CSV table of C-alpha atoms in Angstrom, one decimal:
chain,number,residue,atom,x,y,z
A,1,MET,CA,-11.6,-197.2,7.4
A,2,THR,CA,-13.9,-196.7,4.4
A,3,ASP,CA,-13.6,-194.0,1.7
A,4,ASP,CA,-16.7,-192.4,3.3
A,5,ASP,CA,-14.9,-192.3,6.7
A,6,ARG,CA,-11.9,-190.6,5.0
A,7,THR,CA,-13.9,-187.9,3.3
A,8,GLY,CA,-17.3,-187.6,5.0
A,9,GLY,CA,-18.5,-184.9,7.4
A,10,PHE,CA,-18.7,-185.1,11.2
A,11,THR,CA,-20.5,-188.0,12.9
A,12,PRO,CA,-19.5,-189.2,16.4
A,13,LYS,CA,-18.5,-192.6,14.8
A,14,ARG,CA,-16.2,-191.0,12.2
A,15,ALA,CA,-14.6,-188.7,14.7
A,16,THR,CA,-14.0,-191.5,17.1
A,17,LYS,CA,-12.4,-193.7,14.4
A,18,PHE,CA,-10.0,-190.9,13.7
A,19,PHE,CA,-9.5,-189.7,17.3
A,20,VAL,CA,-9.0,-193.0,19.1
A,21,PRO,CA,-5.8,-194.0,17.2
A,22,LEU,CA,-4.5,-190.5,17.8
A,23,LEU,CA,-5.3,-190.8,21.4
A,24,LEU,CA,-3.5,-194.1,21.7
A,25,GLN,CA,-0.6,-192.7,19.8
A,26,ALA,CA,-0.2,-189.8,22.1
A,27,PHE,CA,-0.7,-192.0,25.1
A,28,SER,CA,1.9,-194.5,24.0
A,29,GLN,CA,4.4,-191.7,23.0
A,30,CYS,CA,4.2,-190.1,26.5
A,31,LEU,CA,4.2,-193.5,28.2
A,32,THR,CA,7.7,-194.1,27.1
A,33,TYR,CA,9.0,-191.4,29.5
A,34,PRO,CA,7.7,-193.0,32.7
A,35,LEU,CA,8.9,-196.4,31.4
A,36,VAL,CA,12.3,-195.0,30.9
A,37,ALA,CA,12.2,-193.4,34.3
A,38,ALA,CA,12.4,-196.8,35.8
A,39,ILE,CA,15.7,-197.3,34.1
A,40,VAL,CA,17.1,-193.9,35.1
A,41,SER,CA,15.9,-193.9,38.7
A,42,HIS,CA,17.4,-197.3,39.4
A,43,GLY,CA,20.9,-195.9,38.6
A,44,SER,CA,23.4,-194.8,41.2
A,45,LEU,CA,21.9,-191.4,41.6
A,46,GLY,CA,18.3,-192.7,42.2
A,47,VAL,CA,15.5,-190.2,41.8
A,48,LYS,CA,18.0,-187.4,41.8
A,49,GLY,CA,19.4,-188.8,38.6
A,50,TYR,CA,15.9,-188.9,37.1
A,51,ALA,CA,15.3,-185.3,38.0
A,52,ALA,CA,18.5,-184.3,36.2
A,53,PHE,CA,17.6,-186.5,33.2
A,54,ALA,CA,14.2,-184.9,33.1
A,55,GLN,CA,15.7,-181.4,33.1
A,56,GLY,CA,17.9,-182.3,30.1
A,57,GLN,CA,14.9,-183.8,28.3
A,58,THR,CA,12.9,-180.6,29.1
A,59,VAL,CA,15.5,-178.4,27.5
A,60,MET,CA,15.5,-180.7,24.5
A,61,PHE,CA,11.8,-180.5,24.1
A,62,LEU,CA,11.9,-176.7,24.6
A,63,ILE,CA,14.3,-176.4,21.6
A,64,GLY,CA,12.2,-178.9,19.6
A,65,ALA,CA,9.1,-176.9,20.4
A,66,LEU,CA,10.4,-174.2,18.0
A,67,GLY,CA,9.1,-176.6,15.3
A,68,SER,CA,6.0,-177.7,17.1
A,69,GLY,CA,3.7,-175.9,14.7
A,70,LEU,CA,5.0,-178.0,11.7
A,71,VAL,CA,2.4,-180.8,11.8
A,72,LEU,CA,-0.6,-178.4,12.0
A,73,THR,CA,1.0,-176.4,9.2
A,74,GLY,CA,1.3,-179.5,7.1
A,75,MET,CA,-2.3,-180.5,7.8
A,76,VAL,CA,-3.5,-177.2,6.4
A,77,HIS,CA,-1.0,-176.5,3.6
A,78,ALA,CA,0.4,-179.9,2.5
A,79,ARG,CA,-2.7,-181.4,0.9
A,80,THR,CA,-1.2,-181.5,-2.6
A,81,ARG,CA,2.1,-182.7,-3.9
A,82,ALA,CA,3.3,-179.1,-4.4
A,83,GLY,CA,2.3,-178.1,-0.9
A,84,PHE,CA,3.9,-181.2,0.6
A,85,LEU,CA,7.3,-180.7,-1.2
A,86,CYS,CA,7.3,-177.1,0.1
A,87,PHE,CA,6.5,-178.4,3.6
A,88,ARG,CA,9.3,-180.9,3.3
A,89,ARG,CA,11.9,-178.2,2.6
A,90,LEU,CA,10.6,-176.2,5.5
A,91,ASN,CA,10.8,-179.2,7.8
A,92,TYR,CA,14.4,-180.0,6.8
A,93,ALA,CA,15.6,-176.5,7.2
A,94,MET,CA,14.1,-176.1,10.7
A,95,MET,CA,15.5,-179.5,11.7
A,96,ALA,CA,19.0,-178.6,10.8
A,97,ALA,CA,18.8,-175.2,12.5
A,98,LEU,CA,17.4,-176.5,15.8
A,99,LEU,CA,19.7,-179.5,16.0
A,100,ALA,CA,22.6,-177.0,15.8
A,101,VAL,CA,21.1,-175.0,18.6
A,102,GLN,CA,20.7,-178.1,20.8
A,103,LEU,CA,24.3,-179.0,20.4
A,104,LEU,CA,25.4,-175.4,21.1
A,105,VAL,CA,23.6,-175.5,24.5
A,106,THR,CA,25.7,-178.4,25.5
A,107,LEU,CA,28.9,-176.4,25.2
A,108,PRO,CA,30.4,-174.3,28.0
A,109,PRO,CA,29.5,-171.8,29.2
A,110,PHE,CA,25.9,-172.3,28.0
A,111,TYR,CA,25.2,-175.6,29.8
A,112,ARG,CA,26.5,-174.2,33.1
A,113,LEU,CA,24.3,-171.2,32.8
A,114,VAL,CA,21.2,-173.2,31.9
A,115,PHE,CA,21.5,-176.2,34.3
A,116,GLY,CA,23.7,-174.8,37.0
A,117,GLY,CA,22.5,-171.2,37.0
A,118,VAL,CA,18.8,-171.1,36.0
A,119,LEU,CA,17.9,-174.6,37.1
A,120,ARG,CA,20.2,-174.6,40.2
A,121,LEU,CA,21.5,-178.1,39.7
A,122,SER,CA,24.7,-179.3,41.4
A,123,PRO,CA,27.7,-179.8,39.1
A,124,GLU,CA,27.2,-183.5,39.2
A,125,LEU,CA,23.5,-183.3,38.2
A,126,ALA,CA,24.2,-180.5,35.6
A,127,ALA,CA,26.6,-182.9,33.9
A,128,VAL,CA,23.9,-185.5,33.7
A,129,SER,CA,21.5,-183.0,32.1
A,130,ARG,CA,24.1,-181.8,29.7
A,131,ASN,CA,24.8,-185.4,28.5
A,132,THR,CA,21.1,-186.1,28.2
A,133,LEU,CA,20.6,-183.1,26.0
A,134,GLY,CA,23.7,-183.8,23.9
A,135,TRP,CA,22.9,-187.4,23.0
A,136,GLY,CA,19.2,-186.4,22.6
A,137,VAL,CA,20.0,-184.9,19.2
A,138,PHE,CA,19.4,-188.3,17.6
A,139,MET,CA,16.0,-188.6,19.1
A,140,GLN,CA,15.2,-185.0,18.2
A,141,ALA,CA,16.1,-185.7,14.6
A,142,ALA,CA,13.8,-188.7,14.5
A,143,PHE,CA,10.9,-186.5,15.7
A,144,PHE,CA,11.5,-184.0,12.9
A,145,LEU,CA,11.8,-186.7,10.2
A,146,ARG,CA,8.5,-188.2,11.5
A,147,ASN,CA,6.7,-184.9,10.8
A,148,GLU,CA,6.4,-185.7,7.1
A,149,PRO,CA,4.7,-189.1,7.1
A,150,LEU,CA,2.5,-187.9,10.0
A,151,VAL,CA,1.1,-185.1,8.0
A,152,ILE,CA,0.4,-187.4,5.1
A,153,LEU,CA,-1.3,-190.0,7.3
A,154,TYR,CA,-3.4,-187.4,9.3
A,155,ASN,CA,-4.6,-185.7,6.1
A,156,ALA,CA,-5.7,-189.1,4.8
A,157,ARG,CA,-7.4,-189.7,8.1
A,158,ALA,CA,-5.1,-192.8,8.4
A,159,SER,CA,-4.6,-192.3,12.1
A,160,PHE,CA,-4.7,-196.1,12.6
A,161,GLU,CA,-1.4,-196.5,10.6
A,162,ALA,CA,0.2,-193.7,12.5
A,163,ASN,CA,-0.8,-195.3,15.8
A,164,LEU,CA,0.5,-198.7,14.7
A,165,ALA,CA,4.0,-197.3,14.1
A,166,THR,CA,3.9,-195.7,17.6
A,167,THR,CA,2.7,-198.9,19.1
A,168,VAL,CA,5.8,-200.7,17.8
A,169,ARG,CA,7.9,-198.0,19.4
A,170,LEU,CA,6.1,-198.4,22.7
A,171,ALA,CA,6.5,-202.2,22.6
A,172,LEU,CA,10.2,-201.9,22.1
A,173,THR,CA,10.5,-199.5,25.0
A,174,VAL,CA,8.3,-201.7,27.2
A,175,ALA,CA,10.6,-204.6,26.4
A,176,SER,CA,13.8,-202.6,27.1
A,177,SER,CA,12.8,-201.2,30.4
A,178,PRO,CA,12.7,-204.4,32.5
A,179,LEU,CA,15.6,-205.9,30.4
A,180,PHE,CA,17.8,-202.9,31.1
A,181,VAL,CA,17.0,-202.9,34.8
A,182,HIS,CA,17.7,-206.7,35.0
A,183,MET,CA,21.0,-206.4,33.1
A,184,GLY,CA,22.1,-203.5,35.3
A,185,TRP,CA,22.0,-201.1,32.4
A,186,THR,CA,20.6,-198.3,34.5
A,187,GLY,CA,21.1,-194.6,34.9
A,188,PRO,CA,20.5,-191.5,32.7
A,189,MET,CA,22.6,-192.5,29.6
A,190,TRP,CA,20.9,-195.9,29.4
A,191,GLY,CA,17.6,-194.1,29.5
A,192,VAL,CA,18.6,-192.1,26.4
A,193,VAL,CA,19.6,-195.3,24.6
A,194,ALA,CA,16.3,-197.0,25.5
A,195,MET,CA,14.3,-194.0,24.1
A,196,THR,CA,16.3,-193.3,20.9
A,197,GLY,CA,16.3,-196.6,19.1
A,198,PRO,CA,12.5,-197.2,19.1
A,199,CYS,CA,12.0,-193.6,17.8
A,200,PHE,CA,13.9,-194.4,14.6
A,201,VAL,CA,11.9,-197.6,14.2
A,202,GLU,CA,8.7,-195.7,14.5
A,203,CYS,CA,9.9,-193.1,12.0
A,204,ALA,CA,10.8,-195.8,9.4
A,205,LEU,CA,7.4,-197.5,9.8
A,206,SER,CA,5.6,-194.2,9.4
A,207,TYR,CA,7.3,-193.5,6.1
A,208,LEU,CA,6.4,-197.0,5.0
A,209,TYR,CA,2.7,-196.6,5.8
A,210,ALA,CA,2.5,-193.1,4.3
A,211,ARG,CA,3.9,-194.0,0.8
A,212,LYS,CA,0.6,-195.0,-0.8
A,213,TYR,CA,-1.1,-191.8,0.5
A,214,LEU,CA,1.8,-189.7,-0.7
A,215,ARG,CA,1.4,-191.1,-4.2
A,216,ALA,CA,-2.3,-190.3,-4.2
A,217,LEU,CA,-1.8,-186.6,-3.5
A,218,PRO,CA,-3.1,-184.3,-6.2
A,219,ALA,CA,-0.2,-182.9,-8.2
A,220,LYS,CA,-1.3,-179.3,-8.1
A,221,ASP,CA,-3.6,-177.0,-6.3
A,222,ALA,CA,-6.4,-175.0,-7.9
A,223,GLU,CA,-5.4,-172.4,-10.4
A,224,GLY,CA,-3.8,-169.4,-8.8
A,225,VAL,CA,-2.8,-171.2,-5.6
A,226,THR,CA,1.0,-171.3,-5.1
A,227,HIS,CA,3.2,-172.6,-2.3
A,228,ARG,CA,6.3,-171.0,-0.9
A,229,VAL,CA,8.5,-172.0,2.0
A,230,ALA,CA,8.3,-168.4,3.4
A,231,ASP,CA,4.5,-168.5,3.5
A,232,GLN,CA,4.4,-171.8,5.3
A,233,PHE,CA,7.1,-170.6,7.7
A,234,ARG,CA,5.0,-167.5,8.5
A,235,PHE,CA,2.1,-169.7,9.3
A,236,THR,CA,4.2,-172.0,11.4
A,237,VAL,CA,5.9,-169.3,13.5
A,238,PRO,CA,2.9,-168.3,15.7
A,239,LEU,CA,2.0,-172.0,16.2
A,240,SER,CA,5.6,-172.9,17.1
A,241,LEU,CA,6.1,-169.9,19.4
A,242,GLY,CA,3.0,-171.1,21.3
A,243,GLY,CA,4.6,-174.5,21.6
A,244,VAL,CA,7.8,-172.9,22.9
A,245,LEU,CA,5.8,-171.2,25.6
A,246,LEU,CA,4.2,-174.5,26.6
A,247,ALA,CA,7.6,-176.2,26.7
A,248,VAL,CA,8.9,-173.5,29.0
A,249,ALA,CA,6.3,-174.5,31.6
A,250,PRO,CA,8.2,-177.5,33.1
A,251,LEU,CA,11.3,-175.3,33.3
A,252,LEU,CA,9.3,-172.7,35.2
A,253,VAL,CA,8.2,-175.4,37.6
A,254,ALA,CA,11.8,-176.4,38.2
A,255,VAL,CA,12.9,-172.8,38.7
A,256,PHE,CA,10.2,-172.1,41.4
A,257,VAL,CA,10.1,-175.5,43.1
A,258,GLY,CA,13.9,-175.4,43.2
A,259,ARG,CA,13.5,-172.6,45.7
A,260,THR,CA,11.3,-174.5,48.1
A,261,ALA,CA,12.1,-176.8,51.0
A,262,ASP,CA,13.4,-180.3,50.0
A,263,ALA,CA,13.5,-179.1,46.4
A,264,VAL,CA,14.9,-182.3,44.7
A,265,ALA,CA,12.2,-184.5,46.3
A,266,MET,CA,9.5,-182.1,45.4
A,267,LEU,CA,10.7,-182.0,41.8
A,268,ALA,CA,10.8,-185.7,41.6
A,269,ILE,CA,7.1,-185.9,42.7
A,270,HIS,CA,6.2,-183.4,40.0
A,271,TYR,CA,8.0,-185.2,37.3
A,272,MET,CA,6.7,-188.6,38.3
A,273,THR,CA,3.1,-187.5,38.5
A,274,ILE,CA,3.2,-185.4,35.4
A,275,GLY,CA,4.8,-188.3,33.6
A,276,VAL,CA,1.6,-190.3,34.3
A,277,ALA,CA,-0.9,-187.4,33.7
A,278,ASN,CA,0.7,-186.1,30.4
A,279,PRO,CA,0.0,-189.2,28.3
A,280,VAL,CA,-3.8,-188.8,28.9
A,281,ALA,CA,-3.7,-185.0,28.7
A,282,PHE,CA,-1.7,-184.9,25.5
A,283,GLY,CA,-4.0,-187.6,24.1
A,284,ALA,CA,-6.9,-185.3,24.8
A,285,LEU,CA,-5.0,-182.4,23.1
A,286,ARG,CA,-5.0,-184.4,19.9
A,287,MET,CA,-8.5,-183.0,19.5
A,288,GLN,CA,-6.7,-180.3,17.5
A,289,ALA,CA,-6.4,-182.7,14.6
A,290,VAL,CA,-10.0,-183.9,14.9
A,291,ALA,CA,-11.2,-180.3,14.8
A,292,ILE,CA,-9.3,-179.7,11.6
A,293,GLN,CA,-10.6,-182.8,9.9
A,294,PHE,CA,-14.2,-182.2,11.0
A,295,PRO,CA,-14.7,-178.4,10.9
A,296,PRO,CA,-18.1,-176.8,11.5
A,297,GLU,CA,-20.6,-177.5,8.7
A,298,TRP,CA,-23.0,-174.6,9.4
A,299,PRO,CA,-23.1,-171.5,11.6
A,300,GLY,CA,-23.6,-172.5,15.2
A,301,ASP,CA,-22.5,-176.1,14.7
A,302,ARG,CA,-21.3,-177.1,18.1
A,303,ARG,CA,-21.2,-180.9,17.8
A,304,MET,CA,-17.5,-181.0,18.2
A,305,LEU,CA,-17.7,-179.0,21.4
A,306,ALA,CA,-20.0,-181.7,22.9
A,307,TYR,CA,-17.8,-184.4,21.5
A,308,ALA,CA,-14.6,-182.9,23.0
A,309,ALA,CA,-16.3,-182.5,26.4
A,310,CYS,CA,-17.5,-186.1,26.5
A,311,ALA,CA,-14.1,-187.4,25.5
A,312,GLY,CA,-12.3,-185.3,28.1
A,313,LEU,CA,-14.6,-186.5,30.9
A,314,ALA,CA,-14.1,-190.1,29.9
A,315,LEU,CA,-10.3,-189.8,29.8
A,316,GLY,CA,-10.3,-188.2,33.3
A,317,VAL,CA,-11.1,-191.6,34.8
A,318,LEU,CA,-7.6,-192.8,34.0
A,319,PRO,CA,-5.6,-190.5,36.3
A,320,LEU,CA,-8.1,-191.3,39.0
A,321,LEU,CA,-6.9,-194.9,39.0
A,322,PHE,CA,-3.6,-193.8,40.4
A,323,THR,CA,-5.3,-192.4,43.4
A,324,LEU,CA,-6.1,-196.0,44.5
A,325,PRO,CA,-3.8,-197.1,47.3
A,326,PHE,CA,-2.6,-200.4,45.7
A,327,VAL,CA,-2.1,-198.8,42.3
A,328,ALA,CA,-0.2,-195.8,43.7
A,329,ASP,CA,1.9,-198.0,46.0
A,330,TRP,CA,2.9,-200.3,43.1
A,331,TYR,CA,3.7,-197.7,40.5
A,332,PHE,CA,5.1,-194.8,42.5
A,333,ARG,CA,6.9,-196.7,45.3
A,334,VAL,CA,7.9,-200.0,43.7
A,335,VAL,CA,8.3,-199.1,40.0
A,336,GLN,CA,9.5,-195.5,40.3
A,337,ASN,CA,11.3,-195.7,43.6
A,338,VAL,CA,9.4,-192.8,45.3
A,339,PRO,CA,10.0,-192.7,49.1
A,340,ALA,CA,7.1,-194.1,51.1
A,341,GLU,CA,6.6,-190.8,53.0
A,342,ASN,CA,5.8,-189.0,49.7
A,343,LEU,CA,3.3,-191.6,48.5
A,344,TRP,CA,0.2,-189.7,49.8
A,345,ARG,CA,1.3,-186.6,48.0
A,346,THR,CA,1.5,-188.4,44.6
A,347,ARG,CA,-2.1,-189.6,45.2
A,348,VAL,CA,-3.4,-186.1,45.8
A,349,VAL,CA,-1.7,-184.8,42.7
A,350,MET,CA,-3.1,-187.5,40.5
A,351,GLY,CA,-6.6,-186.8,41.8
A,352,ALA,CA,-6.2,-183.2,40.8
A,353,TYR,CA,-4.9,-184.2,37.3
A,354,ALA,CA,-8.2,-186.0,36.7
A,355,PHE,CA,-9.4,-182.6,35.4
A,356,ALA,CA,-6.6,-182.2,33.0
A,357,PRO,CA,-8.0,-184.3,30.1
A,358,LEU,CA,-11.2,-182.3,30.0
A,359,LEU,CA,-9.4,-179.0,29.9
A,360,GLN,CA,-7.0,-180.2,27.2
A,361,ALA,CA,-9.7,-181.6,25.0
A,362,LEU,CA,-11.6,-178.3,25.1
A,363,ARG,CA,-8.5,-176.4,24.4
A,364,GLY,CA,-7.5,-178.7,21.6
A,365,ARG,CA,-10.8,-178.2,19.8
A,366,LEU,CA,-10.4,-174.4,20.0
A,367,GLU,CA,-6.8,-174.5,18.8
A,368,GLY,CA,-7.7,-176.8,15.8
A,369,LEU,CA,-10.6,-174.5,14.9
A,370,ALA,CA,-8.2,-171.5,14.9
A,371,ALA,CA,-5.7,-173.3,12.7
A,372,TRP,CA,-8.5,-174.4,10.3
A,373,ARG,CA,-9.6,-170.7,10.0
A,374,HIS,CA,-6.0,-169.8,9.2
A,375,ARG,CA,-5.6,-167.8,12.4
A,376,PRO,CA,-2.4,-169.3,14.0
A,377,LYS,CA,-1.9,-166.0,15.9
A,378,LEU,CA,-5.0,-166.8,18.0
A,379,VAL,CA,-3.4,-170.1,19.0
A,380,MET,CA,-0.3,-168.2,20.1
A,381,ALA,CA,-2.4,-165.8,22.1
A,382,GLY,CA,-3.9,-168.7,24.0
A,383,GLN,CA,-0.4,-170.0,24.7
A,384,VAL,CA,0.7,-166.6,25.9
A,385,ALA,CA,-2.2,-166.7,28.3
A,386,HIS,CA,-1.2,-170.2,29.3
A,387,VAL,CA,2.4,-169.3,30.3
A,388,THR,CA,1.4,-166.0,31.9
A,389,THR,CA,-1.1,-167.7,34.1
A,390,PHE,CA,1.4,-170.5,34.8
A,391,LEU,CA,4.1,-168.1,35.9
A,392,ALA,CA,1.7,-166.0,38.0
A,393,VAL,CA,0.4,-169.1,39.9
A,394,LEU,CA,3.9,-170.3,40.6
A,395,ALA,CA,5.0,-166.9,41.8
A,396,LEU,CA,2.0,-166.6,44.1
A,397,GLY,CA,2.6,-170.1,45.4
A,398,LEU,CA,6.2,-169.4,46.2
A,399,HIS,CA,5.3,-166.1,47.8
A,400,PHE,CA,2.7,-167.6,50.1
A,401,GLY,CA,4.7,-170.6,51.0
A,402,GLN,CA,2.8,-173.3,49.0
A,403,PRO,CA,4.5,-176.7,49.3
A,404,GLY,CA,6.6,-177.5,46.2
A,405,TRP,CA,4.6,-180.7,45.4
A,406,GLN,CA,1.4,-178.7,45.0
A,407,MET,CA,2.8,-175.9,42.9
A,408,GLY,CA,3.1,-177.8,39.6
A,409,MET,CA,-0.5,-179.3,39.6
A,410,THR,CA,-2.0,-175.9,40.6
A,411,ALA,CA,-0.2,-174.1,37.8
A,412,VAL,CA,-0.9,-176.8,35.1
A,413,LEU,CA,-4.7,-176.8,35.7
A,414,SER,CA,-5.0,-173.0,36.1
A,415,ALA,CA,-3.0,-172.3,32.9
A,416,ALA,CA,-5.1,-174.7,30.8
A,417,ALA,CA,-8.3,-173.1,32.0
A,418,ALA,CA,-6.9,-169.6,31.1
A,419,THR,CA,-6.0,-170.8,27.6
A,420,ILE,CA,-9.6,-172.0,27.0
A,421,VAL,CA,-11.1,-168.7,28.2
A,422,VAL,CA,-8.8,-166.6,25.9
A,423,LEU,CA,-9.3,-168.7,22.8
A,424,HIS,CA,-13.0,-168.9,23.3
A,425,PHE,CA,-13.4,-165.1,23.5
A,426,ALA,CA,-10.8,-164.5,20.7
A,427,LEU,CA,-12.7,-166.8,18.3
A,428,SER,CA,-16.1,-165.4,19.3
A,429,ALA,CA,-14.9,-161.8,18.8
A,430,ARG,CA,-13.3,-162.4,15.3
A,431,PHE,CA,-15.9,-164.6,13.8
A,432,THR,CA,-19.7,-164.6,13.6
A,433,ARG,CA,-19.7,-168.2,12.6
A,434,ALA,CA,-19.6,-170.3,15.8
A,435,GLY,CA,-17.7,-173.6,16.0
């Protein structure tokens, strides 16, 4: 990437050079979960073990979501050495606090309340979820440590280097998945092992790549600009609370689908399909960072809107591939061990998820624009609309007897659309400058 690419204004070429590595990074990060699913679901508990493993991971991500606003905070506030050092202190403090919370949830009576009471898992499966959550503290720590180099790399528009570190992580996970299955190292705990080691390798490489950009940071801000941990924390809180609301969504699916007929099988369909759809959808959501790096250059500048829409439509082709009979049969039935009688359901769900990348790209642009305008509360307002809609659609589905395998996909798409609507009108109402 040239110096002009690192500092110039929006062009489709510059935006794509920045976005594609972010897309591949998000895709590869999320791809590790379905790869590990093969290790977990081939254990003695089969897909039930994977459902319990996924519940433990979901609770872990819910706790980690309390720090989900940190990267966007760093992209806005850590553009000088003083701002970065302040961000580093905030990141360490939040990491220590949230790892303590994660360990607390694994203790009785909390884990019984969460996994046995709220999520209605049997004692055997609740124990699997508890162990997954407990040993997941190491992976959670790696995610927080990675925040610092990611902020440096993103602000330097060095998304290629960030993606390279994640690619190494993915390659290690890809190699471990068939190896573990071949060696008989299967089940939930081996899934945790297969995910954790590569995370620390990715973190170390990210620090290595970020060093030269860290040294190049300006020493100080403009005169009169100061940085305090408390100020960055206040900026982070609305963004992080929005992330928490998003992380609650999978738990809400489990709570409602857990009350439908053949609940464990229906949950397995949801987690298997969302495990494929999420890499593409989360990749599209990286439009947040693109919107921050390429803000509007004049009133009414809507070039990023067109760019986000085109990117989302193009990415929607990928979930459609899993509606093809031979692809669905190979991946869901052979690789992920989904029963043959549920195969057609997975294909229908993947067809619906073809719309997810478009919705997430449009949403990501609006969220990035709100963060750039220093309005994190608007992002949280969109997330509140997301979870409110999600909950309402699930409740209506349960009330009217909607099959469990349909409830997740309906709620996911409806909630994303609601978020876009709320953010669009909130930004339009507060600013005369369109973006």
